[in-house]
Short mmCIF file of C-alpha atoms in Angstrom, two decimals:
data_model
loop_
_atom_site.label_atom_id
_atom_site.label_comp_id
_atom_site.label_asym_id
_atom_site.label_seq_id
_atom_site.Cartn_x
_atom_site.Cartn_y
_atom_site.Cartn_z
CA UNK A 125 4.94 40.49 20.53
CA UNK A 126 6.29 41.31 17.06
CA UNK A 127 9.69 42.96 16.61
CA UNK A 128 8.16 46.20 15.24
CA UNK A 129 5.74 46.37 18.16
CA UNK A 130 8.65 45.87 20.55
CA UNK A 131 10.54 48.80 18.97
CA UNK A 132 7.44 51.01 19.20
CA UNK A 133 6.96 50.04 22.82
CA UNK A 134 10.55 50.97 23.68
CA UNK A 135 10.16 54.28 21.84
CA UNK A 136 7.05 55.07 23.86
CA UNK A 137 8.80 54.21 27.12
CA UNK A 138 11.71 56.53 26.21
CA UNK A 139 9.30 59.40 25.54
CA UNK A 140 8.07 59.17 29.14
CA UNK A 141 11.55 59.53 30.60
CA UNK A 142 12.82 63.08 31.43
CA UNK A 143 15.57 64.27 29.11
CA UNK A 144 18.96 65.08 30.69
CA UNK A 145 19.82 68.81 30.93
CA UNK A 146 21.13 70.50 27.74
CA UNK A 147 19.94 67.49 25.59
CA UNK A 148 17.79 68.06 22.53
CA UNK A 149 14.48 66.23 22.56
CA UNK A 150 14.61 65.43 18.82
CA UNK A 151 15.15 61.77 18.08
CA UNK A 152 17.87 61.18 15.51
CA UNK A 153 19.19 58.18 13.58
CA UNK A 154 21.51 57.21 16.40
CA UNK A 155 18.63 57.04 18.86
CA UNK A 156 16.57 54.90 16.47
CA UNK A 157 19.46 52.48 15.98
CA UNK A 158 19.86 52.35 19.73
CA UNK A 159 16.22 51.42 20.19
CA UNK A 160 16.42 48.67 17.54
CA UNK A 161 19.55 47.31 19.18
CA UNK A 162 17.84 47.31 22.58
CA UNK A 163 14.81 45.55 21.04
CA UNK A 164 17.00 42.83 19.57
CA UNK A 165 18.75 42.37 22.87
CA UNK A 166 15.40 42.18 24.63
CA UNK A 167 14.08 39.61 22.13
CA UNK A 168 17.27 37.53 22.44
CA UNK A 169 16.97 37.58 26.21
CA UNK A 170 13.34 36.51 25.99
CA UNK A 171 14.24 33.64 23.65
CA UNK A 172 17.00 32.55 26.00
CA UNK A 173 14.57 32.56 28.90
CA UNK A 174 12.22 30.33 26.87
CA UNK A 175 14.99 27.81 26.23
CA UNK A 176 16.05 27.89 29.84
CA UNK A 177 12.50 27.18 30.94
CA UNK A 178 12.44 24.06 28.72
CA UNK A 179 9.94 25.23 26.09
CA UNK A 180 12.43 25.06 23.22
CA UNK A 181 11.06 21.62 22.30
CA UNK A 182 7.96 23.30 20.93
CA UNK A 183 10.02 24.88 18.14
CA UNK A 184 9.61 22.34 15.32
CA UNK A 185 9.55 24.29 12.05
CA UNK A 186 13.30 24.31 11.54
CA UNK A 187 13.36 20.53 11.44
CA UNK A 188 11.38 20.40 8.20
CA UNK A 189 12.18 23.77 6.67
CA UNK A 190 13.88 22.26 3.59
CA UNK A 191 12.43 19.67 1.15
CA UNK A 192 15.18 17.17 1.95
CA UNK A 193 14.74 17.72 5.67
CA UNK A 194 11.01 17.10 5.21
CA UNK A 195 11.78 13.78 3.50
CA UNK A 196 14.05 12.79 6.37
CA UNK A 197 11.12 13.03 8.78
CA UNK A 198 9.56 9.92 7.24
CA UNK A 199 10.54 6.61 8.81
CA UNK A 200 9.90 4.96 5.42
CA UNK A 201 10.22 6.75 2.09
CA UNK A 202 8.47 5.33 -0.93
CA UNK A 203 10.85 3.62 -3.34
CA UNK A 204 10.25 1.66 -6.53
CA UNK A 205 11.28 -1.60 -4.87
CA UNK A 206 8.35 -1.29 -2.43
CA UNK A 207 5.76 -1.42 -5.22
CA UNK A 208 3.91 -4.43 -6.61
CA UNK A 209 1.81 -3.96 -9.74
CA UNK A 210 -1.36 -6.08 -10.17
CA UNK A 211 -1.88 -7.69 -13.59
CA UNK A 212 -5.10 -9.29 -14.87
CA UNK A 213 -4.23 -12.06 -17.33
CA UNK A 214 -6.97 -13.64 -19.46
CA UNK A 215 -7.16 -16.92 -21.31
CA UNK A 216 -7.51 -15.03 -24.60
CA UNK A 217 -3.87 -14.54 -25.68
CA UNK A 218 -4.60 -11.41 -27.73
CA UNK A 219 -6.93 -9.72 -25.22
CA UNK A 220 -6.28 -6.10 -24.28
CA UNK A 221 -9.37 -4.49 -22.81
CA UNK A 222 -9.66 -1.44 -20.59
CA UNK A 223 -11.59 -1.94 -17.34
CA UNK A 224 -14.16 0.89 -17.11
CA UNK A 225 -14.41 0.92 -13.32
CA UNK A 226 -10.64 0.76 -12.87
CA UNK A 227 -9.21 3.81 -14.70
CA UNK A 228 -6.16 3.12 -16.83
CA UNK A 229 -6.06 -0.60 -16.02
CA UNK A 230 -6.74 -3.42 -18.47
CA UNK A 231 -7.15 -7.15 -18.86
CA UNK A 232 -4.48 -8.66 -21.07
CA UNK A 233 -3.64 -11.93 -22.75
CA UNK A 234 -0.17 -13.42 -22.66
CA UNK A 235 0.64 -12.10 -26.15
CA UNK A 236 0.31 -8.54 -24.84
CA UNK A 237 2.25 -8.86 -21.60
CA UNK A 238 5.84 -8.44 -22.76
CA UNK A 239 5.20 -5.30 -24.82
CA UNK A 240 3.17 -3.80 -21.97
CA UNK A 241 5.74 -4.51 -19.25
CA UNK A 242 8.95 -3.71 -21.15
CA UNK A 243 8.80 0.10 -20.69
CA UNK A 244 7.68 -0.25 -17.07
CA UNK A 245 10.62 -2.52 -16.24
CA UNK A 246 12.95 -0.05 -17.97
CA UNK A 247 11.60 2.59 -15.55
CA UNK A 248 12.30 0.40 -12.53
CA UNK A 249 9.34 -1.95 -12.03
CA UNK A 250 10.52 -4.76 -9.72
CA UNK A 251 7.48 -6.90 -9.01
CA UNK A 252 4.05 -7.92 -10.31
CA UNK A 253 1.19 -9.95 -8.85
CA UNK A 254 -0.80 -12.08 -11.29
CA UNK A 255 -4.55 -12.64 -11.26
CA UNK A 256 -6.07 -15.10 -13.69
CA UNK A 257 -9.22 -14.10 -15.56
CA UNK A 258 -10.70 -17.08 -17.43
CA UNK A 259 -13.17 -15.88 -20.07
CA UNK A 260 -14.06 -19.15 -21.78
CA UNK A 261 -17.57 -20.32 -20.79
CA UNK A 262 -16.26 -23.77 -19.90
CA UNK A 263 -13.47 -22.44 -17.65
CA UNK A 264 -15.53 -22.32 -14.44
CA UNK A 265 -16.89 -25.16 -12.34
CA UNK A 266 -17.75 -25.74 -8.65
CA UNK A 267 -14.20 -26.93 -7.86
CA UNK A 268 -12.22 -24.22 -9.66
CA UNK A 269 -10.52 -26.89 -11.77
CA UNK A 270 -8.99 -24.38 -14.19
CA UNK A 271 -7.04 -22.56 -11.46
CA UNK A 272 -4.00 -24.82 -11.90
CA UNK A 273 -4.46 -25.67 -15.57
CA UNK A 274 -0.92 -25.81 -17.06
CA UNK A 275 -2.26 -23.93 -20.09
CA UNK A 276 -4.24 -21.48 -17.96
CA UNK A 277 -3.50 -17.74 -17.80
CA UNK A 278 -1.52 -17.68 -14.53
CA UNK A 279 0.82 -20.60 -15.18
CA UNK A 280 1.33 -19.52 -18.80
CA UNK A 281 1.95 -15.97 -17.60
CA UNK A 282 4.50 -17.08 -14.99
CA UNK A 283 6.50 -19.07 -17.51
CA UNK A 284 6.41 -16.28 -20.06
CA UNK A 285 7.52 -13.60 -17.63
CA UNK A 286 10.31 -15.74 -16.20
CA UNK A 287 11.74 -16.13 -19.71
CA UNK A 288 11.22 -12.53 -20.81
CA UNK A 289 12.23 -10.74 -17.59
CA UNK A 290 14.61 -12.87 -15.49
CA UNK A 291 14.96 -10.19 -12.79
CA UNK A 292 11.24 -9.49 -12.35
CA UNK A 293 9.85 -10.77 -9.03
CA UNK A 294 6.66 -12.68 -9.84
CA UNK A 295 3.90 -13.17 -7.29
CA UNK A 296 0.93 -15.42 -7.97
CA UNK A 297 -2.30 -14.64 -6.16
CA UNK A 298 -3.83 -17.93 -5.03
CA UNK A 299 -7.61 -18.13 -4.89
CA UNK A 300 -10.48 -20.00 -6.52
CA UNK A 301 -13.03 -17.20 -6.88
CA UNK A 302 -12.08 -16.40 -10.50
CA UNK A 303 -12.43 -20.07 -11.45
CA UNK A 304 -15.50 -21.29 -9.53
CA UNK A 305 -18.94 -21.18 -11.10
CA UNK A 306 -20.34 -19.81 -7.83
CA UNK A 307 -17.65 -17.12 -7.42
CA UNK A 308 -16.67 -18.02 -3.87
CA UNK A 309 -13.10 -18.48 -2.65
CA UNK A 310 -13.24 -22.22 -2.04
CA UNK A 311 -15.25 -25.41 -2.36
CA UNK A 312 -18.75 -25.36 -0.91
CA UNK A 313 -20.92 -27.72 1.12
CA UNK A 314 -24.27 -28.72 -0.34
CA UNK A 315 -25.92 -25.99 1.74
CA UNK A 316 -23.72 -23.30 0.14
CA UNK A 317 -21.42 -22.78 3.11
CA UNK A 318 -17.64 -22.97 2.74
CA UNK A 319 -16.04 -26.39 3.11
CA UNK A 320 -12.83 -25.30 4.79
CA UNK A 321 -11.06 -28.67 4.70
CA UNK A 322 -11.58 -29.33 0.99
CA UNK A 323 -10.87 -25.67 0.18
CA UNK A 324 -7.52 -25.71 1.98
CA UNK A 325 -6.47 -28.89 0.19
CA UNK A 326 -7.41 -27.38 -3.18
CA UNK A 327 -5.86 -23.96 -2.50
CA UNK A 328 -2.58 -25.54 -1.39
CA UNK A 329 -2.46 -27.65 -4.56
CA UNK A 330 -2.95 -24.52 -6.69
CA UNK A 331 -0.21 -22.71 -4.77
CA UNK A 332 2.15 -25.64 -5.44
CA UNK A 333 1.36 -25.55 -9.16
CA UNK A 334 2.22 -21.84 -9.31
CA UNK A 335 5.42 -22.35 -7.33
CA UNK A 336 6.52 -25.23 -9.55
CA UNK A 337 5.76 -23.14 -12.65
CA UNK A 338 8.31 -20.58 -11.48
CA UNK A 339 6.55 -18.03 -9.26
CA UNK A 340 8.92 -16.50 -6.75
CA UNK A 341 6.08 -15.92 -4.30
CA UNK A 342 2.64 -17.45 -3.72
CA UNK A 343 0.01 -15.29 -2.03
CA UNK A 344 -3.16 -17.06 -0.85
CA UNK A 345 -6.02 -14.56 -0.61
CA UNK A 346 -8.88 -16.97 0.13
CA UNK A 347 -8.95 -16.54 3.94
CA UNK A 348 -9.61 -20.24 4.63
CA UNK A 349 -8.41 -21.30 8.08
CA UNK A 350 -5.15 -23.24 8.02
CA UNK A 351 -4.16 -22.70 4.41
CA UNK A 352 -0.76 -21.15 5.26
CA UNK A 353 0.30 -24.24 7.19
CA UNK A 354 -0.93 -26.54 4.42
CA UNK A 355 0.98 -24.63 1.73
CA UNK A 356 4.14 -24.45 3.83
CA UNK A 357 4.09 -28.19 4.52
CA UNK A 358 3.64 -29.01 0.82
CA UNK A 359 6.46 -26.65 -0.12
CA UNK A 360 8.72 -28.37 2.41
CA UNK A 361 7.70 -31.83 1.21
CA UNK A 362 8.44 -30.83 -2.40
CA UNK A 363 11.87 -29.51 -1.40
CA UNK A 364 11.23 -25.97 -2.65
CA UNK A 365 10.30 -24.13 0.56
CA UNK A 366 13.77 -22.57 0.63
CA UNK A 367 13.13 -20.62 -2.59
CA UNK A 368 9.44 -19.68 -2.41
CA UNK A 369 8.17 -16.66 -0.50
CA UNK A 370 4.83 -17.27 1.20
CA UNK A 371 2.87 -14.02 1.47
CA UNK A 372 -0.40 -14.32 3.35
CA UNK A 373 -3.42 -12.09 2.97
CA UNK A 374 -3.72 -12.43 6.74
CA UNK A 375 -6.07 -9.53 7.46
CA UNK A 376 -8.42 -9.31 4.49
CA UNK A 377 -11.62 -7.48 5.34
CA UNK A 378 -15.01 -7.82 3.68
CA UNK A 379 -16.55 -4.63 2.37
CA UNK A 380 -17.52 -2.55 -0.62
CA UNK A 381 -14.05 -1.57 -1.90
CA UNK A 382 -13.55 -4.59 -4.16
CA UNK A 383 -16.13 -3.76 -6.84
CA UNK A 384 -13.74 -2.69 -9.63
CA UNK A 385 -11.50 -5.71 -8.97
CA UNK A 386 -14.46 -8.07 -9.29
CA UNK A 387 -15.38 -6.36 -12.55
CA UNK A 388 -11.83 -6.96 -13.76
CA UNK A 389 -11.51 -10.54 -12.57
CA UNK A 390 -15.12 -11.66 -13.08
CA UNK A 391 -15.14 -12.97 -9.51
CA UNK A 392 -18.37 -11.61 -8.03
CA UNK A 393 -20.21 -14.32 -6.01
CA UNK A 394 -23.28 -15.66 -7.78
CA UNK A 395 -25.10 -15.80 -4.44
CA UNK A 396 -24.51 -14.57 -0.90
CA UNK A 397 -21.30 -12.79 0.04
CA UNK A 398 -17.91 -13.46 1.64
CA UNK A 399 -18.59 -12.17 5.12
CA UNK A 400 -18.33 -15.62 6.69
CA UNK A 401 -14.66 -15.96 5.78
CA UNK A 402 -13.39 -12.43 5.15
CA UNK A 403 -13.05 -10.33 8.28
CA UNK A 404 -15.73 -7.90 9.49
CA UNK A 405 -14.63 -4.24 9.16
CA UNK A 406 -14.74 -3.70 12.92
CA UNK A 407 -12.92 -6.93 13.77
CA UNK A 408 -9.57 -5.64 14.96
CA UNK A 409 -9.16 -8.47 17.45
CA UNK A 410 -9.92 -11.06 14.78
CA UNK A 411 -7.34 -9.45 12.50
CA UNK A 412 -4.71 -9.61 15.22
CA UNK A 413 -5.50 -13.28 15.84
CA UNK A 414 -5.34 -14.05 12.10
CA UNK A 415 -1.97 -12.32 11.83
CA UNK A 416 -0.60 -14.25 14.81
CA UNK A 417 -1.95 -17.52 13.39
CA UNK A 418 -0.41 -17.02 9.94
CA UNK A 419 2.98 -16.07 11.38
CA UNK A 420 2.86 -19.26 13.45
CA UNK A 421 1.94 -21.29 10.35
CA UNK A 422 4.98 -20.11 8.40
CA UNK A 423 4.05 -16.93 6.51
CA UNK A 424 7.07 -14.96 5.30
CA UNK A 425 5.13 -11.73 4.63
CA UNK A 426 1.90 -10.49 6.20
CA UNK A 427 -0.59 -8.52 4.11
CA UNK A 428 -3.44 -6.21 5.13
CA UNK A 429 -6.25 -5.53 2.64
CA UNK A 430 -7.72 -2.92 2.08
CA UNK A 431 -5.21 -0.32 3.22
CA UNK A 432 -6.42 3.24 3.79
CA UNK A 433 -9.36 2.36 6.04
CA UNK A 434 -7.26 -0.14 7.99
CA UNK A 435 -4.12 1.77 8.94
CA UNK A 436 -4.55 0.63 12.55
CA UNK A 437 -4.42 -3.00 11.38
CA UNK A 438 -1.25 -2.31 9.38
CA UNK A 439 0.24 -0.85 12.55
CA UNK A 440 -0.91 -3.90 14.52
CA UNK A 441 0.61 -6.21 11.91
CA UNK A 442 3.96 -4.46 12.24
CA UNK A 443 3.77 -4.68 16.02
CA UNK A 444 2.83 -8.37 16.04
CA UNK A 445 5.14 -9.34 13.17
CA UNK A 446 7.95 -6.93 13.97
CA UNK A 447 10.52 -9.23 12.33
CA UNK A 448 8.49 -9.75 9.13
CA UNK A 449 7.80 -7.46 6.18
CA UNK A 450 4.27 -6.07 6.16
CA UNK A 451 2.46 -5.55 2.86
CA UNK A 452 -0.70 -3.56 2.22
CA UNK A 453 -3.01 -3.80 -0.77
CA UNK A 454 -4.29 -0.39 -1.87
CA UNK A 455 -7.35 -1.96 -3.44
CA UNK A 456 -9.35 -1.17 -6.56
CA UNK A 457 -12.04 0.82 -4.76
CA UNK A 458 -9.49 3.03 -3.02
CA UNK A 459 -7.76 3.66 -6.34
CA UNK A 460 -11.03 4.37 -8.17
CA UNK A 461 -12.19 6.81 -5.46
CA UNK A 462 -9.00 8.84 -5.75
CA UNK A 463 -9.40 8.99 -9.52
CA UNK A 464 -13.06 10.01 -9.26
CA UNK A 465 -12.37 12.75 -6.72
CA UNK A 466 -9.41 14.08 -8.70
CA UNK A 467 -11.54 14.15 -11.85
CA UNK A 468 -14.15 16.17 -9.95
CA UNK A 469 -11.49 18.69 -8.94
CA UNK A 470 -11.48 17.78 -5.26
CA UNK A 471 -7.69 17.41 -5.19
CA UNK A 472 -4.66 16.77 -7.37
CA UNK A 473 -4.31 13.11 -8.39
CA UNK A 474 -0.55 12.87 -7.86
CA UNK A 475 -0.63 14.64 -4.50
CA UNK A 476 -3.39 12.38 -3.19
CA UNK A 477 -1.76 9.20 -4.51
CA UNK A 478 1.40 10.08 -2.60
CA UNK A 479 -0.50 11.12 0.53
CA UNK A 480 -2.47 7.87 0.65
CA UNK A 481 0.61 5.73 0.04
CA UNK A 482 2.79 7.61 2.52
CA UNK A 483 0.08 7.06 5.14
CA UNK A 484 0.26 3.33 4.45
CA UNK A 485 4.04 3.36 4.88
CA UNK A 486 3.79 5.46 8.02
CA UNK A 487 1.42 2.91 9.54
CA UNK A 488 4.10 0.21 9.17
CA UNK A 489 3.96 -1.30 5.68
CA UNK A 490 7.13 -1.61 3.62
CA UNK A 491 5.44 -3.21 0.58
CA UNK A 492 2.45 -1.75 -1.29
CA UNK A 493 0.35 -3.44 -3.94
CA UNK A 494 -0.78 -0.44 -5.98
CA UNK A 495 -2.55 0.29 -9.25
CA UNK A 496 -0.67 3.61 -9.19
CA UNK A 497 2.62 1.76 -9.75
CA UNK A 498 3.13 2.89 -13.38
CA UNK A 499 2.60 6.52 -12.35
CA UNK A 500 4.87 6.17 -9.34
CA UNK A 501 7.66 4.87 -11.58
CA UNK A 502 7.53 8.25 -13.35
CA UNK A 503 6.79 10.41 -10.32
CA UNK A 504 9.66 8.98 -8.29
CA UNK A 505 12.10 10.09 -11.00
CA UNK A 506 11.35 13.76 -10.37
#
């Protein structure tokens, strides 16, 4: 019952009562004030009875009635240090080409990196993840030989960025798909299936080359069984395990959200697909097992990829690896969909970018690989 209705109801009740002798029936200002006072008293009594009966817990609005109080409701609030920005580095030093399917993103050669990153680092960029994009026709072969070429884009990029930006945290994605002539994430048997043993040996060698070049973190994304253990053992043997972060793409699902990335990296398989080594979209149990395995093999950070469609897996990762940081990769398809919908007027780009990312944090991630990183560096200032 509204307050005005309550006053009207009390007025009606008073009209039914007989007036005392020698009392005028006209209602004056004093009577009206009296009715309002009685209504307030009645409402206060009703509210007290609600609290006494235990229903006060249903009153939530006050807890987020102010913008700061709303922010306090989040267990994790997005900060610049949570963000990792993906960079596509080519073997053409002067390359700077926009990627049509990935709005605002570009492939760059090493000669363009410093000028591109300088303003972002001034705004608070803390970390990048490097993906090599060999463009030379001779750069690809069945073994992915160019992946650890000392003059290749990733190793050259690591060394350049270490010199130019000493405080920038550099992550090297470790995979063979950009460097193999067949586009798969490892070495193949003659029948076209993945040779896990040879692939793990090759992937771990590439990871070591990136670590020795100066990467702070190596991040194998190939999904070959046992590659975390192999990398960890080689890091220990080389005496550098104490200074290299090992971030595993533990729960990487197959699907249709990687199209723009494959356009950018030139890593689309020439035949078949990756469903035999990337996880099936419905494979929650497999994801949990993969996370447990990689933690046991020495991973320092667990990653889930993609992010928005797999918030339950992010939550599982945080539950299973409660003492480890959990990362999530907001992948190229997720990013492109938000851009396309915003362009069509479905929603505001900034609002949706925050909503998607805050959902990822709420699920349990504390690190987000995001193509929105440059925008977030500006948005988080306001």
